[in-house]
Short mmCIF file of C-alpha atoms in Angstrom, two decimals:
data_model
loop_
_atom_site.label_atom_id
_atom_site.label_comp_id
_atom_site.label_asym_id
_atom_site.label_seq_id
_atom_site.Cartn_x
_atom_site.Cartn_y
_atom_site.Cartn_z
CA MET A 1 129.83 140.07 47.86
CA GLU A 2 132.11 138.39 45.26
CA ARG A 3 134.50 135.41 47.65
CA PHE A 4 138.15 134.06 46.95
CA THR A 5 140.52 131.53 49.46
CA VAL A 6 144.28 132.06 49.39
CA ARG A 7 146.60 129.31 51.13
CA SER A 8 149.57 130.32 52.82
CA THR A 9 152.57 128.42 52.96
CA ARG A 10 154.07 129.76 56.07
CA ARG A 11 153.33 131.10 59.77
CA VAL A 12 153.99 135.11 58.76
CA GLU A 13 153.88 135.58 54.82
CA PHE A 14 152.55 138.32 53.01
CA LEU A 15 150.46 137.03 49.98
CA ASN A 16 150.25 139.25 46.29
CA ILE A 17 146.31 139.09 45.94
CA THR A 18 145.92 142.26 43.56
CA ALA A 19 145.18 139.78 40.51
CA ARG A 20 142.39 137.71 42.71
CA VAL A 21 140.82 141.49 43.83
CA GLN A 22 141.03 142.39 39.73
CA ASN A 23 138.76 139.19 38.53
CA ALA A 24 136.50 140.08 41.89
CA VAL A 25 136.05 143.33 40.36
CA ALA A 26 135.68 142.33 37.21
CA GLN A 27 132.98 139.63 37.98
CA HIS A 28 131.04 142.05 39.74
CA GLY A 29 131.26 143.93 37.04
CA LEU A 30 132.19 147.33 38.93
CA GLN A 31 132.94 149.99 36.01
CA ASP A 32 132.91 153.44 39.00
CA GLY A 33 133.30 153.32 42.54
CA LEU A 34 134.96 151.72 45.49
CA CYS A 35 135.92 148.46 46.33
CA THR A 36 135.88 147.46 50.10
CA VAL A 37 138.82 144.17 50.68
CA PHE A 38 137.83 142.72 53.66
CA ILE A 39 139.79 139.55 55.54
CA PRO A 40 137.15 137.65 57.81
CA HIS A 41 139.96 136.86 59.83
CA THR A 42 141.36 137.61 63.57
CA THR A 43 145.20 136.94 62.96
CA ALA A 44 145.60 137.88 59.20
CA ALA A 45 145.08 141.27 57.94
CA VAL A 46 145.04 143.09 54.29
CA THR A 47 147.43 145.65 53.12
CA ILE A 48 148.77 147.57 49.66
CA ASN A 49 152.00 147.84 49.70
CA GLU A 50 155.26 147.38 47.82
CA ASN A 51 154.64 145.13 44.32
CA ALA A 52 158.04 145.22 43.02
CA ASP A 53 161.15 144.37 45.19
CA PRO A 54 160.19 141.06 47.03
CA ASP A 55 163.20 143.09 49.56
CA ALA A 56 160.98 145.20 50.53
CA VAL A 57 157.89 142.96 51.46
CA ALA A 58 161.02 140.53 53.12
CA ASP A 59 162.35 143.57 55.53
CA MET A 60 158.38 144.80 56.57
CA ILE A 61 158.20 140.76 57.36
CA GLN A 62 161.20 140.96 59.68
CA ILE A 63 160.67 144.49 61.12
CA ILE A 64 156.94 143.38 62.10
CA GLY A 65 158.05 140.47 63.75
CA ARG A 66 161.02 142.12 65.61
CA LEU A 67 158.76 144.78 66.93
CA ILE A 68 156.26 141.74 68.31
CA PRO A 69 158.07 138.40 68.76
CA GLN A 70 155.79 135.10 68.70
CA ARG A 71 157.15 134.16 72.23
CA GLY A 72 156.21 136.37 75.14
CA ASP A 73 154.82 136.57 78.33
CA TYR A 74 151.01 136.40 76.80
CA CYS A 75 147.49 135.28 78.93
CA HIS A 76 145.83 133.69 75.50
CA THR A 77 147.09 130.03 75.29
CA GLU A 78 146.75 129.99 71.82
CA GLY A 79 150.28 131.54 71.37
CA ASN A 80 149.07 133.16 68.29
CA SER A 81 149.05 136.64 70.56
CA ASP A 82 151.54 138.27 68.45
CA ALA A 83 149.97 137.21 65.27
CA HIS A 84 146.25 139.31 66.58
CA MET A 85 148.31 142.53 67.53
CA LYS A 86 149.48 142.51 64.05
CA ALA A 87 146.46 141.38 61.95
CA SER A 88 145.19 144.87 64.11
CA LEU A 89 147.79 146.96 63.22
CA LEU A 90 147.63 146.42 59.55
CA GLY A 91 143.55 146.54 59.44
CA CYS A 92 141.39 143.80 57.81
CA ALA A 93 139.86 146.09 55.28
CA GLN A 94 140.57 148.04 52.30
CA THR A 95 139.41 150.27 50.73
CA ILE A 96 140.88 151.45 46.44
CA VAL A 97 138.86 153.22 43.99
CA VAL A 98 137.58 151.25 40.81
CA GLU A 99 137.28 153.20 37.50
CA GLN A 100 136.72 152.05 34.53
CA GLY A 101 137.06 148.56 35.23
CA ILE A 102 140.16 148.93 37.21
CA LEU A 103 141.57 149.25 40.45
CA GLN A 104 143.11 152.10 40.60
CA LEU A 105 146.59 151.58 42.54
CA GLY A 106 150.25 153.09 42.27
CA THR A 107 152.31 152.35 40.03
CA TRP A 108 154.35 150.57 42.68
CA GLN A 109 151.59 149.10 44.93
CA GLY A 110 150.17 145.44 45.25
CA ILE A 111 147.74 144.29 47.88
CA TYR A 112 148.84 142.09 50.02
CA LEU A 113 146.78 139.12 52.32
CA ALA A 114 149.72 139.17 56.08
CA GLU A 115 149.59 135.99 57.32
CA PHE A 116 150.25 136.27 60.76
CA ASP A 117 149.57 133.04 61.50
CA GLY A 118 149.84 130.49 58.90
CA PRO A 119 149.96 127.60 57.57
CA ARG A 120 146.60 128.49 56.59
CA THR A 121 143.85 128.72 54.24
CA ARG A 122 142.38 132.49 54.15
CA THR A 123 138.85 134.30 52.35
CA ALA A 124 139.16 137.08 51.56
CA TRP A 125 135.16 139.10 50.62
CA VAL A 126 135.73 141.89 47.76
CA LYS A 127 132.48 144.26 47.78
CA CYS A 128 131.82 146.29 45.41
CA LEU A 129 129.88 150.13 45.24
CA PRO A 130 129.09 151.84 42.32
CA THR A 131 128.94 155.60 42.18
CA HIS A 132 126.09 155.84 40.49
CA GLY A 133 123.74 153.38 42.05
CA LYS A 134 122.41 151.66 39.57
CA GLU A 135 125.18 150.73 36.94
CA VAL A 136 124.65 149.84 33.16
CA ARG A 137 126.40 146.67 33.37
CA MET B 1 138.20 161.35 41.41
CA GLU B 2 140.10 164.63 42.19
CA ARG B 3 143.85 164.12 42.87
CA PHE B 4 145.78 167.11 44.00
CA THR B 5 149.15 167.37 45.04
CA VAL B 6 151.77 168.32 48.17
CA ARG B 7 155.50 168.57 48.90
CA SER B 8 157.16 167.63 50.91
CA THR B 9 160.80 169.14 52.94
CA ARG B 10 161.83 166.23 55.47
CA ARG B 11 162.52 162.41 55.26
CA VAL B 12 159.93 161.80 57.81
CA GLU B 13 156.83 165.28 58.16
CA PHE B 14 152.89 164.76 58.64
CA LEU B 15 151.68 167.06 56.31
CA ASN B 16 147.71 168.35 57.21
CA ILE B 17 145.73 168.04 53.66
CA THR B 18 142.46 168.18 55.61
CA ALA B 19 141.70 171.65 53.15
CA ARG B 20 142.45 170.24 50.45
CA VAL B 21 140.34 167.19 50.65
CA GLN B 22 137.66 169.81 51.78
CA ASN B 23 138.17 171.92 48.51
CA ALA B 24 138.59 168.05 46.37
CA VAL B 25 134.73 167.26 47.85
CA ALA B 26 133.40 170.31 47.15
CA GLN B 27 134.63 170.71 43.55
CA HIS B 28 132.89 167.36 43.16
CA GLY B 29 130.05 168.37 44.52
CA LEU B 30 129.84 165.55 46.59
CA GLN B 31 126.72 166.74 49.24
CA ASP B 32 125.88 163.73 51.36
CA GLY B 33 128.34 160.00 51.65
CA LEU B 34 131.66 158.94 51.90
CA CYS B 35 134.86 160.29 50.36
CA THR B 36 137.85 157.83 49.74
CA VAL B 37 141.38 159.49 50.54
CA PHE B 38 144.27 156.96 49.08
CA ILE B 39 147.65 157.54 48.49
CA PRO B 40 149.26 155.86 45.77
CA HIS B 41 152.41 155.50 47.23
CA THR B 42 153.99 152.69 49.38
CA THR B 43 156.29 155.22 51.26
CA ALA B 44 153.35 157.14 52.60
CA ALA B 45 150.06 157.01 53.88
CA VAL B 46 147.04 159.05 55.64
CA THR B 47 146.07 159.12 59.10
CA ILE B 48 143.74 161.44 61.20
CA ASN B 49 144.96 163.27 64.45
CA GLU B 50 145.44 166.17 66.10
CA ASN B 51 144.98 169.74 64.97
CA ALA B 52 145.86 171.85 66.99
CA ASP B 53 148.67 171.02 68.89
CA PRO B 54 151.96 170.76 66.68
CA ASP B 55 153.48 168.44 69.80
CA ALA B 56 151.46 166.25 69.61
CA VAL B 57 152.29 165.54 66.00
CA ALA B 58 156.28 165.99 67.04
CA ASP B 59 155.85 163.03 68.94
CA MET B 60 154.20 160.97 66.91
CA ILE B 61 157.05 161.50 64.35
CA GLN B 62 159.49 160.54 67.34
CA ILE B 63 157.65 157.62 68.78
CA ILE B 64 156.81 155.47 65.17
CA GLY B 65 161.02 157.34 64.24
CA ARG B 66 162.10 154.66 67.48
CA LEU B 67 159.99 152.36 67.09
CA ILE B 68 161.30 151.27 63.48
CA PRO B 69 164.44 153.28 63.17
CA GLN B 70 165.63 154.01 59.29
CA ARG B 71 168.55 151.78 59.44
CA GLY B 72 168.70 148.26 60.44
CA ASP B 73 169.60 144.60 58.59
CA TYR B 74 167.72 145.27 55.89
CA CYS B 75 167.49 142.78 52.48
CA HIS B 76 165.85 146.14 50.40
CA THR B 77 168.61 148.08 49.24
CA GLU B 78 166.54 151.24 48.98
CA GLY B 79 167.49 152.43 52.56
CA ASN B 80 163.82 152.82 53.43
CA SER B 81 162.36 149.63 54.93
CA ASP B 82 161.18 151.45 57.28
CA ALA B 83 159.42 153.66 55.43
CA HIS B 84 157.31 150.87 53.46
CA MET B 85 156.20 149.34 56.94
CA LYS B 86 155.57 152.58 58.76
CA ALA B 87 153.22 153.44 55.41
CA SER B 88 151.68 149.95 56.13
CA LEU B 89 150.97 150.72 59.87
CA LEU B 90 149.30 154.29 59.03
CA GLY B 91 147.80 152.89 55.90
CA CYS B 92 147.23 154.19 52.27
CA ALA B 93 143.26 154.73 53.03
CA GLN B 94 141.19 156.73 54.90
CA THR B 95 137.03 156.54 54.66
CA ILE B 96 135.74 159.98 55.79
CA VAL B 97 131.69 160.48 56.49
CA VAL B 98 130.27 164.03 53.97
CA GLU B 99 127.69 165.64 55.28
CA GLN B 100 125.75 168.98 53.97
CA GLY B 101 129.02 168.89 51.37
CA ILE B 102 131.11 169.16 54.68
CA LEU B 103 133.91 166.55 56.04
CA GLN B 104 132.56 164.54 59.67
CA LEU B 105 135.95 165.32 61.37
CA GLY B 106 135.79 165.76 65.41
CA THR B 107 137.20 168.83 67.21
CA TRP B 108 140.49 168.09 67.19
CA GLN B 109 141.03 165.92 63.88
CA GLY B 110 143.21 166.54 61.36
CA ILE B 111 144.06 164.41 57.23
CA TYR B 112 147.68 163.99 57.27
CA LEU B 113 149.53 162.91 54.50
CA ALA B 114 152.20 161.07 56.58
CA GLU B 115 155.29 160.85 54.41
CA PHE B 116 158.42 158.88 55.82
CA ASP B 117 160.77 158.85 52.83
CA GLY B 118 160.72 162.40 51.31
CA PRO B 119 161.38 165.27 50.90
CA ARG B 120 158.94 165.06 47.42
CA THR B 121 156.06 165.52 46.10
CA ARG B 122 153.68 163.17 46.99
CA THR B 123 149.55 162.69 44.66
CA ALA B 124 146.44 162.29 47.12
CA TRP B 125 143.39 161.08 45.42
CA VAL B 126 139.90 161.27 46.39
CA LYS B 127 137.37 159.82 45.28
CA CYS B 128 133.27 160.85 46.71
CA LEU B 129 130.41 158.05 46.73
CA PRO B 130 127.10 159.65 47.48
CA THR B 131 124.75 157.37 49.70
CA HIS B 132 121.75 157.69 47.51
CA GLY B 133 123.24 157.08 43.90
CA LYS B 134 122.75 160.31 41.54
CA GLU B 135 122.79 163.05 43.66
CA VAL B 136 121.41 166.61 42.56
CA ARG B 137 123.41 169.45 42.05
CA MET C 1 124.44 159.22 60.00
CA GLU C 2 123.51 157.09 63.01
CA ARG C 3 125.79 158.39 66.70
CA PHE C 4 125.94 156.28 69.77
CA THR C 5 128.15 156.45 72.75
CA VAL C 6 130.27 154.19 75.17
CA ARG C 7 131.38 155.10 78.40
CA SER C 8 135.53 153.68 79.24
CA THR C 9 136.46 152.88 82.70
CA ARG C 10 140.45 152.87 82.07
CA ARG C 11 142.92 154.77 80.21
CA VAL C 12 143.67 151.80 77.89
CA GLU C 13 140.55 150.02 77.62
CA PHE C 14 138.85 147.68 74.46
CA LEU C 15 135.16 148.22 73.90
CA ASN C 16 133.32 145.32 72.03
CA ILE C 17 130.91 148.16 70.29
CA THR C 18 129.85 145.15 67.50
CA ALA C 19 125.52 145.03 69.25
CA ARG C 20 126.02 148.80 68.69
CA VAL C 21 126.89 148.99 65.50
CA GLN C 22 124.85 146.36 64.39
CA ASN C 23 122.05 148.37 66.00
CA ALA C 24 122.73 151.58 63.81
CA VAL C 25 122.56 149.76 60.99
CA ALA C 26 119.19 148.52 61.71
CA GLN C 27 117.79 152.09 62.72
CA HIS C 28 119.03 153.15 59.34
CA GLY C 29 117.26 150.12 57.97
CA LEU C 30 120.28 149.43 55.20
CA GLN C 31 120.10 145.96 53.71
CA ASP C 32 123.22 145.75 51.65
CA GLY C 33 125.68 148.27 51.29
CA LEU C 34 129.07 149.36 53.24
CA CYS C 35 128.91 151.12 56.77
CA THR C 36 131.54 153.13 57.75
CA VAL C 37 132.47 153.30 61.62
CA PHE C 38 134.30 156.12 62.50
CA ILE C 39 135.85 157.78 65.90
CA PRO C 40 135.71 161.31 66.18
CA HIS C 41 138.61 161.28 68.30
CA THR C 42 142.54 161.50 68.09
CA THR C 43 142.77 159.42 71.37
CA ALA C 44 140.48 156.25 70.93
CA ALA C 45 140.60 154.26 67.72
CA VAL C 46 138.32 151.39 66.04
CA THR C 47 139.69 147.68 65.38
CA ILE C 48 138.34 144.17 64.57
CA ASN C 49 139.81 141.45 65.88
CA GLU C 50 139.70 138.26 68.44
CA ASN C 51 135.63 138.59 70.24
CA ALA C 52 135.70 134.83 72.00
CA ASP C 53 138.55 134.75 74.73
CA PRO C 54 139.15 137.97 76.08
CA ASP C 55 142.59 137.52 76.72
CA ALA C 56 143.54 137.66 73.36
CA VAL C 57 142.16 141.77 73.68
CA ALA C 58 144.06 141.55 77.15
CA ASP C 59 147.37 140.59 75.43
CA MET C 60 146.77 143.13 72.88
CA ILE C 61 146.77 145.77 75.04
CA GLN C 62 149.36 144.86 76.71
CA ILE C 63 151.82 144.29 73.53
CA ILE C 64 150.93 147.67 72.49
CA GLY C 65 151.45 149.36 75.81
CA ARG C 66 155.04 147.86 75.53
CA LEU C 67 155.77 149.06 72.34
CA ILE C 68 154.85 152.69 73.53
CA PRO C 69 154.89 153.24 76.43
CA GLN C 70 152.86 155.95 78.10
CA ARG C 71 155.92 158.11 79.48
CA GLY C 72 158.67 159.14 77.35
CA ASP C 73 161.02 162.16 76.43
CA TYR C 74 157.61 164.08 75.07
CA CYS C 75 156.99 167.27 73.89
CA HIS C 76 153.09 167.72 73.66
CA THR C 77 152.71 168.62 77.37
CA GLU C 78 148.97 166.48 78.45
CA GLY C 79 150.90 163.42 78.63
CA ASN C 80 148.63 161.61 76.23
CA SER C 81 151.61 161.64 73.39
CA ASP C 82 151.06 157.81 73.27
CA ALA C 83 147.54 157.95 73.05
CA HIS C 84 147.51 159.70 70.09
CA MET C 85 150.56 157.24 68.21
CA LYS C 86 148.33 154.07 69.28
CA ALA C 87 145.07 155.69 67.99
CA SER C 88 146.66 156.64 64.51
CA LEU C 89 148.34 152.97 64.45
CA LEU C 90 144.60 151.42 64.60
CA GLY C 91 143.15 153.88 62.88
CA CYS C 92 139.78 155.79 63.64
CA ALA C 93 137.85 154.25 60.78
CA GLN C 94 136.89 150.53 59.61
CA THR C 95 134.45 149.72 56.32
CA ILE C 96 131.98 146.67 57.38
CA VAL C 97 130.21 144.93 54.73
CA VAL C 98 126.19 144.81 55.74
CA GLU C 99 124.11 142.67 53.50
CA GLN C 100 120.25 141.47 54.27
CA GLY C 101 120.86 144.00 56.90
CA ILE C 102 123.41 142.41 58.81
CA LEU C 103 127.03 143.27 59.52
CA GLN C 104 129.09 140.69 57.96
CA LEU C 105 132.14 139.56 60.90
CA GLY C 106 134.23 136.46 60.48
CA THR C 107 133.08 133.84 62.99
CA TRP C 108 135.68 135.22 65.94
CA GLN C 109 135.75 139.09 64.76
CA GLY C 110 134.05 141.45 67.14
CA ILE C 111 134.12 145.31 66.93
CA TYR C 112 136.27 147.36 69.47
CA LEU C 113 136.51 150.84 70.49
CA ALA C 114 139.69 151.01 71.60
CA GLU C 115 140.10 153.73 74.41
CA PHE C 116 144.16 154.70 74.95
CA ASP C 117 142.93 157.88 76.76
CA GLY C 118 140.34 157.34 79.56
CA PRO C 119 138.05 156.82 81.54
CA ARG C 120 136.39 158.72 79.14
CA THR C 121 132.52 159.25 77.67
CA ARG C 122 133.06 158.54 73.69
CA THR C 123 131.25 158.44 70.57
CA ALA C 124 131.20 156.18 67.58
CA TRP C 125 129.47 157.61 63.95
CA VAL C 126 127.99 155.35 61.81
CA LYS C 127 127.03 155.78 57.96
CA CYS C 128 125.36 153.56 55.76
CA LEU C 129 125.99 153.64 52.34
CA PRO C 130 123.56 151.28 50.11
CA THR C 131 124.75 149.46 46.96
CA HIS C 132 122.55 150.43 44.79
CA GLY C 133 121.61 153.92 45.48
CA LYS C 134 117.88 154.73 46.92
CA GLU C 135 116.86 151.09 48.73
CA VAL C 136 113.32 150.27 48.54
CA ARG C 137 112.79 150.23 52.81
#
């Protein structure tokens, strides 16, 4: 599989990784099939949402922060129990269709690494599965 | 991939698309493998849940509506920030096993397009991946 | 596909099924590709999160329980509307990369069956898709 890293600069931040995922697909050479983006962390996630208005993403960060506050009556001593729950709610993997070598996304969709316990360097994995077993590349 | 459209009639509504997805799988001819249902929108999602008692779905709509109200102190001016967050919480893709040409679901499971900013016409994509590369069809 | 069952002992409980999923992959013989873990229930889910500190999981259970209480003004008469919503929020499927016959997970990641309406016996399905159609086993 392909791998890349990104660096978050705040505790909670949505980083647009669409171009990085597209690069990984191109590097692999996948023409037609599925690609799975997998985040090997427990306090970060991957989600697909609005790529145009940054206010929509800012609102999402505010909404999830109000739903699950960082401070609470938690047992886990690392102070990031909220981040674990947020990561599970969005999920650590997304599967996206690839056709003619291009990620198939809706007009307004972008792929985000959702950081919930940054700032940190995070890794994303991209695994490509061709529709027809052995592709001619 | 296969595509179909559905029409929602309310702002928030869960539309059972199980038969439509099964039709798409049959149209493709997939016998054994995985199919990914992908919703190319940022204020709608796809989820798998109760197919029998409509009250269960009505309660889900009520619960998520109380968690994330439509009106709030949001930046995004389109008035649908709640819908973006709800869509990310349920997710825009579901992957389902196909065997002998049939979607493998639990007895009580149905596939729903979850509309969070309707009424609108929405599109669903269905991508089929056979287990054994080239299937004899 | 491969199947296995697990038994929950409480109403809400996260059961670590990582070793069971790895066994299913080994039984199938998948060397390189994707495996999808699918839970064919509407009040249980599958999620990937912290495998080390049980307090992190305990906090996740507490957080989601406060977000969506069991008792509420619900229509569905079975008293488990909360469980349906929780299951959809975490999702009934997870897709994981397999390389050299091994599930590729982050250091701290484990796979959990999330029980929201136990105690019950639950089933998990594991479907393996090789990268190169027909694998030599």
